PDB file of C-alpha atoms in Angstrom:
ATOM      1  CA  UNK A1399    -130.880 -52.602 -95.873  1.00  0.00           C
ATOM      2  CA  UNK A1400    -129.041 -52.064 -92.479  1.00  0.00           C
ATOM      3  CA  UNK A1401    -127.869 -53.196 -89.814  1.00  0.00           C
ATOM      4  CA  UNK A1402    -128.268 -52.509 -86.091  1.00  0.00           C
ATOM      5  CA  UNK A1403    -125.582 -50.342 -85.972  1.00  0.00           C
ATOM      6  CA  UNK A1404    -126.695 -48.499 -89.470  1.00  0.00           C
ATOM      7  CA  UNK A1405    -124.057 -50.029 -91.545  1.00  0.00           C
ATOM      8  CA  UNK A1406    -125.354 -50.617 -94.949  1.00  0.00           C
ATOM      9  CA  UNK A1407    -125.707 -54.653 -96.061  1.00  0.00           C
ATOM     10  CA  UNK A1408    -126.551 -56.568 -99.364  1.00  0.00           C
ATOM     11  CA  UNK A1409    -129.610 -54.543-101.118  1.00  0.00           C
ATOM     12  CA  UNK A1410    -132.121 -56.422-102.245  1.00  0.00           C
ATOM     13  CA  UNK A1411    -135.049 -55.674-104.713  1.00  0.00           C
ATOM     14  CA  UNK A1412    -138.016 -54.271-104.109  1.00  0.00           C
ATOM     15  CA  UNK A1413    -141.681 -55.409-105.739  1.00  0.00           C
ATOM     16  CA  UNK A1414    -144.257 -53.158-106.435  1.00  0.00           C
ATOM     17  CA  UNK A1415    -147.937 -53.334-108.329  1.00  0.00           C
ATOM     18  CA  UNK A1416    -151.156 -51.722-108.561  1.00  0.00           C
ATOM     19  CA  UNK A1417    -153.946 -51.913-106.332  1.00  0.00           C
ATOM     20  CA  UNK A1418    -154.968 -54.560-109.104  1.00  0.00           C
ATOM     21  CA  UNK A1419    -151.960 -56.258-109.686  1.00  0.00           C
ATOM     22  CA  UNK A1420    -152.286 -55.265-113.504  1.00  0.00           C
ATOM     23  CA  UNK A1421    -149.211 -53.131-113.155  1.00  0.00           C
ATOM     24  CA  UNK A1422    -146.077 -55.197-111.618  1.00  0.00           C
ATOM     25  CA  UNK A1423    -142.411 -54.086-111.204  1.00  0.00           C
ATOM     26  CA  UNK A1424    -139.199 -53.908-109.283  1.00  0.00           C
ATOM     27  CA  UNK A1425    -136.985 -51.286-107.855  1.00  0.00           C
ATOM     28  CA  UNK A1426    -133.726 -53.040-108.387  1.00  0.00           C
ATOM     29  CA  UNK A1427    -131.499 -53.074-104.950  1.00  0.00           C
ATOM     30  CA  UNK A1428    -133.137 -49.613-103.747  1.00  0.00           C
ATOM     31  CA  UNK A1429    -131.927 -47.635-100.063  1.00  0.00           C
ATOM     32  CA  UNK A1430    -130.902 -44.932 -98.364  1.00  0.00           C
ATOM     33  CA  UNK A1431    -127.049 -44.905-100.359  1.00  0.00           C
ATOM     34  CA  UNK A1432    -128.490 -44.665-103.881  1.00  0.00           C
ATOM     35  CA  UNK A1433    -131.908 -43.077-103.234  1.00  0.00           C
ATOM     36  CA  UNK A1434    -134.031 -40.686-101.173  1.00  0.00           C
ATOM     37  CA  UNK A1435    -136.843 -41.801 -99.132  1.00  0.00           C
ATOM     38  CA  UNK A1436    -139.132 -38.276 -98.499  1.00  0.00           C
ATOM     39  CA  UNK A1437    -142.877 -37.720 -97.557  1.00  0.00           C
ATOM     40  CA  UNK A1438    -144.184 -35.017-100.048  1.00  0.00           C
ATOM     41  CA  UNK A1439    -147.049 -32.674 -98.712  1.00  0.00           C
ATOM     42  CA  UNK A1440    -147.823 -30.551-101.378  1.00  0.00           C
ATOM     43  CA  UNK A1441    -150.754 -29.914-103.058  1.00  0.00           C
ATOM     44  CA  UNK A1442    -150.494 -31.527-106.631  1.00  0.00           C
ATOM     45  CA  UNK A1443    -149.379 -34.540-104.740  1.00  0.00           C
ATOM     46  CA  UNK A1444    -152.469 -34.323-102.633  1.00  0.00           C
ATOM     47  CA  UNK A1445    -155.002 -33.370-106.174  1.00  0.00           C
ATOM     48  CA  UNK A1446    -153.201 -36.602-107.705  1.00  0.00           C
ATOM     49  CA  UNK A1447    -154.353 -38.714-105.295  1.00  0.00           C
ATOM     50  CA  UNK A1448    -157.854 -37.290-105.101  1.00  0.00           C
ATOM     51  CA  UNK A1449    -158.336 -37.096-108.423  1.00  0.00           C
ATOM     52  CA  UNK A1450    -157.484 -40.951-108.971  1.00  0.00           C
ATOM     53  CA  UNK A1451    -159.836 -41.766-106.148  1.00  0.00           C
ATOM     54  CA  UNK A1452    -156.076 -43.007-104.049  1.00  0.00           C
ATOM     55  CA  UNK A1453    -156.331 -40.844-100.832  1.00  0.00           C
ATOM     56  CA  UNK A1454    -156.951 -43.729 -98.701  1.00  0.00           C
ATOM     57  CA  UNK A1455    -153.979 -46.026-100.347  1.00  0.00           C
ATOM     58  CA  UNK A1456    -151.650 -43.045-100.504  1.00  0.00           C
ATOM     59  CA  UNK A1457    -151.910 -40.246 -98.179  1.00  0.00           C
ATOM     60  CA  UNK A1458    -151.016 -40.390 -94.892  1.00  0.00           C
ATOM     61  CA  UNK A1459    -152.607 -38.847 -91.753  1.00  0.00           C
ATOM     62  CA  UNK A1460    -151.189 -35.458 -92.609  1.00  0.00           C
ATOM     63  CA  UNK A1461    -151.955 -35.569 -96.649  1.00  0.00           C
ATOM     64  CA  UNK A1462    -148.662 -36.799 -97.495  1.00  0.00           C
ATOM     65  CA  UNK A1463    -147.156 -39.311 -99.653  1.00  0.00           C
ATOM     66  CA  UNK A1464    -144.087 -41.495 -99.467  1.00  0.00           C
ATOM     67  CA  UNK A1465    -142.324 -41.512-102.206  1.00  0.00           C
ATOM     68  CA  UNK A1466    -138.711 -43.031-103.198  1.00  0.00           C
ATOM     69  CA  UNK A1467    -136.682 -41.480-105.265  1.00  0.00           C
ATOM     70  CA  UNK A1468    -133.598 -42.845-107.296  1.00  0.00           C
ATOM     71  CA  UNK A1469    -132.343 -43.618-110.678  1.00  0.00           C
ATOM     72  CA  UNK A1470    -134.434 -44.016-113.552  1.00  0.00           C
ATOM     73  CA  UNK A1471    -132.860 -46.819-114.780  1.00  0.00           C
ATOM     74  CA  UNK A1472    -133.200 -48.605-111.639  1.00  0.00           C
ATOM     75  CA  UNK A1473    -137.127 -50.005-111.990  1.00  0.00           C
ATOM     76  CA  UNK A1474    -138.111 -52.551-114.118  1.00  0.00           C
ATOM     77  CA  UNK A1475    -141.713 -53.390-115.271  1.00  0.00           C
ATOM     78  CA  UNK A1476    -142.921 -57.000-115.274  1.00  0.00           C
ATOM     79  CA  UNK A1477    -146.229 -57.011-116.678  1.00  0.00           C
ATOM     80  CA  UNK A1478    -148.648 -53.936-116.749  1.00  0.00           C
ATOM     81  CA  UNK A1479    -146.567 -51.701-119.771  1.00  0.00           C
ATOM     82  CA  UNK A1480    -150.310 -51.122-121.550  1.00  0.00           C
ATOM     83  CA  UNK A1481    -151.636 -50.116-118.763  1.00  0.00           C
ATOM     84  CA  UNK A1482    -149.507 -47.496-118.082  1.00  0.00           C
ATOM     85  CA  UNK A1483    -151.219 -43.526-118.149  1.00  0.00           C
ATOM     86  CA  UNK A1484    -149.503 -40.318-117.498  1.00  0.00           C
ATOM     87  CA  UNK A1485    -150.917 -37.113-116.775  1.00  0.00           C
ATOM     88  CA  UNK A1486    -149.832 -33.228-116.574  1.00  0.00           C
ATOM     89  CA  UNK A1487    -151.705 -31.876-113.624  1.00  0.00           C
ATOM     90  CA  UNK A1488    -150.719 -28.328-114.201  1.00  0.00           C
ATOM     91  CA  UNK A1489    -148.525 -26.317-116.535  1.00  0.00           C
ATOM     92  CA  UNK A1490    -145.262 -27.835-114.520  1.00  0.00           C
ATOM     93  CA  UNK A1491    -143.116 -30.758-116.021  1.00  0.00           C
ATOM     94  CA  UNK A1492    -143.896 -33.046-113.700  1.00  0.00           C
ATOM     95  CA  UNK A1493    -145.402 -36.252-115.020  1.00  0.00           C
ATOM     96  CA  UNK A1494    -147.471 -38.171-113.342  1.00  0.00           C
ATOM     97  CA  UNK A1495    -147.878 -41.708-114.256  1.00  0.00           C
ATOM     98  CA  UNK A1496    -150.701 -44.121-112.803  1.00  0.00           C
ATOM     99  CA  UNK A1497    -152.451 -47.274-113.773  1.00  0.00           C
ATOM    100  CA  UNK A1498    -155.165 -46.868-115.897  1.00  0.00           C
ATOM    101  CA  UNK A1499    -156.931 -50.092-114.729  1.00  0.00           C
ATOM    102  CA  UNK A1500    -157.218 -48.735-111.675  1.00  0.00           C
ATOM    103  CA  UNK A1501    -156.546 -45.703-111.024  1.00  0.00           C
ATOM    104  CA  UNK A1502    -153.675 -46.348-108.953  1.00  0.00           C
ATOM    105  CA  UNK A1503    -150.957 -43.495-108.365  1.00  0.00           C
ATOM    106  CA  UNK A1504    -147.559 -44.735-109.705  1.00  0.00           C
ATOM    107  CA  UNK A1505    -144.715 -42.588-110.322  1.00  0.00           C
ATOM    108  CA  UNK A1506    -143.288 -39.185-110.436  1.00  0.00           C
ATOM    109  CA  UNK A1507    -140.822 -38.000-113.552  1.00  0.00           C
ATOM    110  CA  UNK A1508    -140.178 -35.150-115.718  1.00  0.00           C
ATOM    111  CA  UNK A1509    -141.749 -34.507-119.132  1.00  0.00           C
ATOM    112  CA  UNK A1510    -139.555 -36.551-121.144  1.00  0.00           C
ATOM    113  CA  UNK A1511    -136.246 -38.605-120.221  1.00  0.00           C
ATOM    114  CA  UNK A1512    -133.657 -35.750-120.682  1.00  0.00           C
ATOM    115  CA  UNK A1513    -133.615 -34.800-117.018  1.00  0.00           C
ATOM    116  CA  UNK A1514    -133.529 -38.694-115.914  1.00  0.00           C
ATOM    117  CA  UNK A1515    -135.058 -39.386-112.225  1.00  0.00           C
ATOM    118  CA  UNK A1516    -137.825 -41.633-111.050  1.00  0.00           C
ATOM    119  CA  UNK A1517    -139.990 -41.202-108.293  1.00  0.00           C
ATOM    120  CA  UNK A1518    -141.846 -44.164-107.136  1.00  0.00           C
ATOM    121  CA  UNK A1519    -144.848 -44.095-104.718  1.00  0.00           C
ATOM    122  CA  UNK A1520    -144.036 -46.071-101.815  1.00  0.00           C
ATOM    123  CA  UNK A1521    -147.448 -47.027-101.030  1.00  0.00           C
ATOM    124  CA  UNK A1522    -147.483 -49.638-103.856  1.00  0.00           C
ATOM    125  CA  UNK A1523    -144.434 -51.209-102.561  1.00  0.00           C
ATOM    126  CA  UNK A1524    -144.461 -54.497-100.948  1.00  0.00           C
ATOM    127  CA  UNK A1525    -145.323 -53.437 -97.309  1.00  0.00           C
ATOM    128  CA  UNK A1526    -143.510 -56.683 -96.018  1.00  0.00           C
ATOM    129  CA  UNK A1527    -140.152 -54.838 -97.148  1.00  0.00           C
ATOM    130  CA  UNK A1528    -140.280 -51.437 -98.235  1.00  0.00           C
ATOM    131  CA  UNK A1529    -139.715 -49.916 -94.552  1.00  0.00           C
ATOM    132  CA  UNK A1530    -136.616 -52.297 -94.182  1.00  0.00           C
ATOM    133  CA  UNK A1531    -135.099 -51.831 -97.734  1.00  0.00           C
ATOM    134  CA  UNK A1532    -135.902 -48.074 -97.655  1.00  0.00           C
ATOM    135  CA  UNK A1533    -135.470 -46.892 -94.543  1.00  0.00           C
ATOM    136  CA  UNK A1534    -136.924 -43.587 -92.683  1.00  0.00           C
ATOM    137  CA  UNK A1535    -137.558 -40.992 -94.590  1.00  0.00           C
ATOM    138  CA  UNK A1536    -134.782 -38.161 -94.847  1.00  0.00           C
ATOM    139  CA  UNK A1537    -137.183 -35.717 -93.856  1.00  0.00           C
ATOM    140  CA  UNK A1538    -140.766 -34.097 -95.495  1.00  0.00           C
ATOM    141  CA  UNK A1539    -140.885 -31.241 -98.378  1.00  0.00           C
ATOM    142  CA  UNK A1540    -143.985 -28.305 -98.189  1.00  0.00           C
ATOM    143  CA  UNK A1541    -144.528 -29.212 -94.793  1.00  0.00           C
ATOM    144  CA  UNK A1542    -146.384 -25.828 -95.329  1.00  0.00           C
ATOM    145  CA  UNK A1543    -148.920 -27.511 -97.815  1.00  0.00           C
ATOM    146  CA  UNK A1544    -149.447 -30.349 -94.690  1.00  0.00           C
ATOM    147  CA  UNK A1545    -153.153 -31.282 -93.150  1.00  0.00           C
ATOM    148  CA  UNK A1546    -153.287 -31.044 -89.413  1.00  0.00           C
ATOM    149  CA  UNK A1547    -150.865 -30.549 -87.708  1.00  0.00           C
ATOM    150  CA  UNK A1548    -147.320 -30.812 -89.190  1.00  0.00           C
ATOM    151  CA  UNK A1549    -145.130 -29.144 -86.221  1.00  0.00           C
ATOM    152  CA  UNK A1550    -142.848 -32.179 -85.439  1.00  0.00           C
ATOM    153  CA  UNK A1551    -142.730 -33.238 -88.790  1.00  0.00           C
ATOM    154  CA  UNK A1552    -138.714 -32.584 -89.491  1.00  0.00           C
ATOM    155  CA  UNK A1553    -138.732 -30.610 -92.739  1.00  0.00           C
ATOM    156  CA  UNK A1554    -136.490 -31.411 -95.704  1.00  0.00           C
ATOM    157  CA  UNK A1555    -135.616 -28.613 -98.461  1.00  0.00           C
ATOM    158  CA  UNK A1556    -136.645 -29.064-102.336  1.00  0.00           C
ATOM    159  CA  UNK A1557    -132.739 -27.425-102.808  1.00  0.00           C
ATOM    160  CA  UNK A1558    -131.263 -29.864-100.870  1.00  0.00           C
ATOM    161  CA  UNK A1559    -133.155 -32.857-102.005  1.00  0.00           C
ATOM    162  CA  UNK A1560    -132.188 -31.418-105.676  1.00  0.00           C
ATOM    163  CA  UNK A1561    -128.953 -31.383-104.897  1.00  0.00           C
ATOM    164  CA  UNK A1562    -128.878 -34.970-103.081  1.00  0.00           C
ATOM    165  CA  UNK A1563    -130.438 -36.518-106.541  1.00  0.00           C
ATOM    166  CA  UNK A1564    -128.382 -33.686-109.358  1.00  0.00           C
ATOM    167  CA  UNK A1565    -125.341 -36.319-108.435  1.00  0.00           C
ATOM    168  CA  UNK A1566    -127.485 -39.070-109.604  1.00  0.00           C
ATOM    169  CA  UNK A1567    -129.391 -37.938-112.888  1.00  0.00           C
ATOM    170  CA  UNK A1568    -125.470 -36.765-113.761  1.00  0.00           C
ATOM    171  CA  UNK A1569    -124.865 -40.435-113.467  1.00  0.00           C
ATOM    172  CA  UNK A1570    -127.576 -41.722-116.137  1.00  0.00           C
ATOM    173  CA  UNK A1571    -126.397 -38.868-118.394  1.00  0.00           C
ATOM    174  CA  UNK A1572    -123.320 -39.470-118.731  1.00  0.00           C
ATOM    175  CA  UNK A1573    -123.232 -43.561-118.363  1.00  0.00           C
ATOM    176  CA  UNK A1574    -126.513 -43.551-120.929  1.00  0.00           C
ATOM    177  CA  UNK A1575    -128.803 -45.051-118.553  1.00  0.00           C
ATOM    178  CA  UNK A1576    -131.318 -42.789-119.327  1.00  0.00           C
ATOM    179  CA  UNK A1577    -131.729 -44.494-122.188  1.00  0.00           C
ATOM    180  CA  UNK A1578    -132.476 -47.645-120.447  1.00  0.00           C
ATOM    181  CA  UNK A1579    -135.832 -46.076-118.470  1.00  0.00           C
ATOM    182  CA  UNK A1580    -138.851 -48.529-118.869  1.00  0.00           C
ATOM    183  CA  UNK A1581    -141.374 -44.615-118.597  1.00  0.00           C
ATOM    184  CA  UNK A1582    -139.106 -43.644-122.135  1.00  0.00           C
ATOM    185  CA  UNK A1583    -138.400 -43.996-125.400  1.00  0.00           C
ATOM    186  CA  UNK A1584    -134.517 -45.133-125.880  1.00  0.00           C
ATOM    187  CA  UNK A1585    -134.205 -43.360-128.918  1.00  0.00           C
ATOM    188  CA  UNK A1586    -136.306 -39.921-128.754  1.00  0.00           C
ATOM    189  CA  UNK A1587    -136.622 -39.854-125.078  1.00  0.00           C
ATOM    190  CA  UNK A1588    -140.212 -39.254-125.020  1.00  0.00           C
ATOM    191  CA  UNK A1589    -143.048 -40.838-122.544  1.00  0.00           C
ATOM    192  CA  UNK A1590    -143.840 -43.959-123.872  1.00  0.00           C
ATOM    193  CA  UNK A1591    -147.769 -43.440-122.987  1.00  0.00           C
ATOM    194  CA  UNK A1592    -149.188 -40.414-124.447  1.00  0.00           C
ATOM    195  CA  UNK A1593    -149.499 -37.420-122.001  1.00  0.00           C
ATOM    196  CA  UNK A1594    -153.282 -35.523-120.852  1.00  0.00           C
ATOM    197  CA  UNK A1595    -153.531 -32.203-119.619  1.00  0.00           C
ATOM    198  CA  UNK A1596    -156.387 -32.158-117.401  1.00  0.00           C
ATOM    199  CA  UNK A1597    -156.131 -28.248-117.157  1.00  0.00           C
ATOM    200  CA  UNK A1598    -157.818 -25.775-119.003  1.00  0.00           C
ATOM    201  CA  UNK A1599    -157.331 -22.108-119.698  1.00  0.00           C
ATOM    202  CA  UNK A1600    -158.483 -19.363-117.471  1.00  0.00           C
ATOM    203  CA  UNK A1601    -158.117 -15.988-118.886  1.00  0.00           C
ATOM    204  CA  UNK A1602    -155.090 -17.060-119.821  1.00  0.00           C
ATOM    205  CA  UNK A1603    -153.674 -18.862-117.201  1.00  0.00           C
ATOM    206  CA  UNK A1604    -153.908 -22.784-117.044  1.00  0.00           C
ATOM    207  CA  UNK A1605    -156.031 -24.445-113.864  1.00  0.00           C
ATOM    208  CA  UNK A1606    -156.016 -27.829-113.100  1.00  0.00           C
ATOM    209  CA  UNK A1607    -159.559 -28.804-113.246  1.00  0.00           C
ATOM    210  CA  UNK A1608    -159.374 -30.040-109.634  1.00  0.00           C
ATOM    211  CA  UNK A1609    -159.435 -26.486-108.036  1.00  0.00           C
ATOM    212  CA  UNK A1610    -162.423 -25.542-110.292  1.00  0.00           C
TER     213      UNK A1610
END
């Protein structure tokens, strides 16, 4: 958190849970020095949400989502582990984990914990302090992707957010921390909940069954 003058003071941590409160967790001392806070307008962000039934709880006015980014090893789960889901919307890496007791949009990661990052979806985060702790967001990726009208929203690059977070996944690499994800195996680095691929194959080409 900050100041009045933006100087950077004691972090705190930040809760988080389902729209249930099956799922429970912490970002541990999140902001603005050790992770991005962005607003994400592209489509597979949008299909997650109305697939899981979330647009309401999620999107914003424009069809985008908040969502923090930092380092993987930096959330911790409380209760809620079994109830954990992931999903591959299309043929990209991107995981996307939710809460299968209620269909509630969680978290952003790669396929497996070799390329260590953690994208959480603000939404779930206690409302009381997630604006404080977080701050503004840095800016908003596929503005293009955006419903209405996204003129003044100040656009942020997916090559300079990369570049922002590179820094930090070389962090958990080298240090082992992404060994200490609570989304991975330790050991083999795989998703500790079973992947689904809710696309199917179109003369050859996979579709997300969304868009059908």
């Amino acid at each position: 958190m900050t100041d009045s003058k933006g100087n950077e003071q004691l972090r705190l941590d930040l809760s988080f849970s389902c729209a249930c409160g099956s799922v429970v967790g912490t970002l541990i001392k999140p902001g603005p020095s050790v992770g991005d806070h962005v607003v994400c307008h592209c489509t597979d962000c949008q299909a997650f949400a109305k697939r899981l039934g979330a647009v309401d709880r999620v999107l914003d006015r424009t069809a985008g989502t908040a969502l923090y980014q930092g380092r993987c090893a930096m959330m911790r789960l409380t209760v809620g582990r079994d109830q954990l889901a992931c999903l591959h919307l299309t043929e990209k890496p991107t995981l996307r984990w939710y809460a299968r007791c209620c269909d509630t949009p969680l978290f952003n990661t790669y396929k497996n914990g070799r390329i260590p990052y953690i994208t959480t979806v603000v939404a779930n985060c206690n409302p009381g302090q997630r604006d404080l702790l977080l701050g503004p967001p840095i800016g908003h990726l596929f503005t293009n992707e955006a419903s209405g009208d996204a003129r003044n929203l100040e656009r942020l690059s997916m090559i300079k957010l990369m570049r922002r977070f590179s820094r930090r996944m070389i962090i958990d690499m080298v240090t082992g921390d992404r060994r200490r994800a609570e989304l991975f195996d330790p050991r083999t680095l795989d998703p500790i909940a079973s992947p689904t691929m809710p696309y199917v194959e179109i003369n050859g080409h996979p579709v997300s069954k969304h868009a059908q």
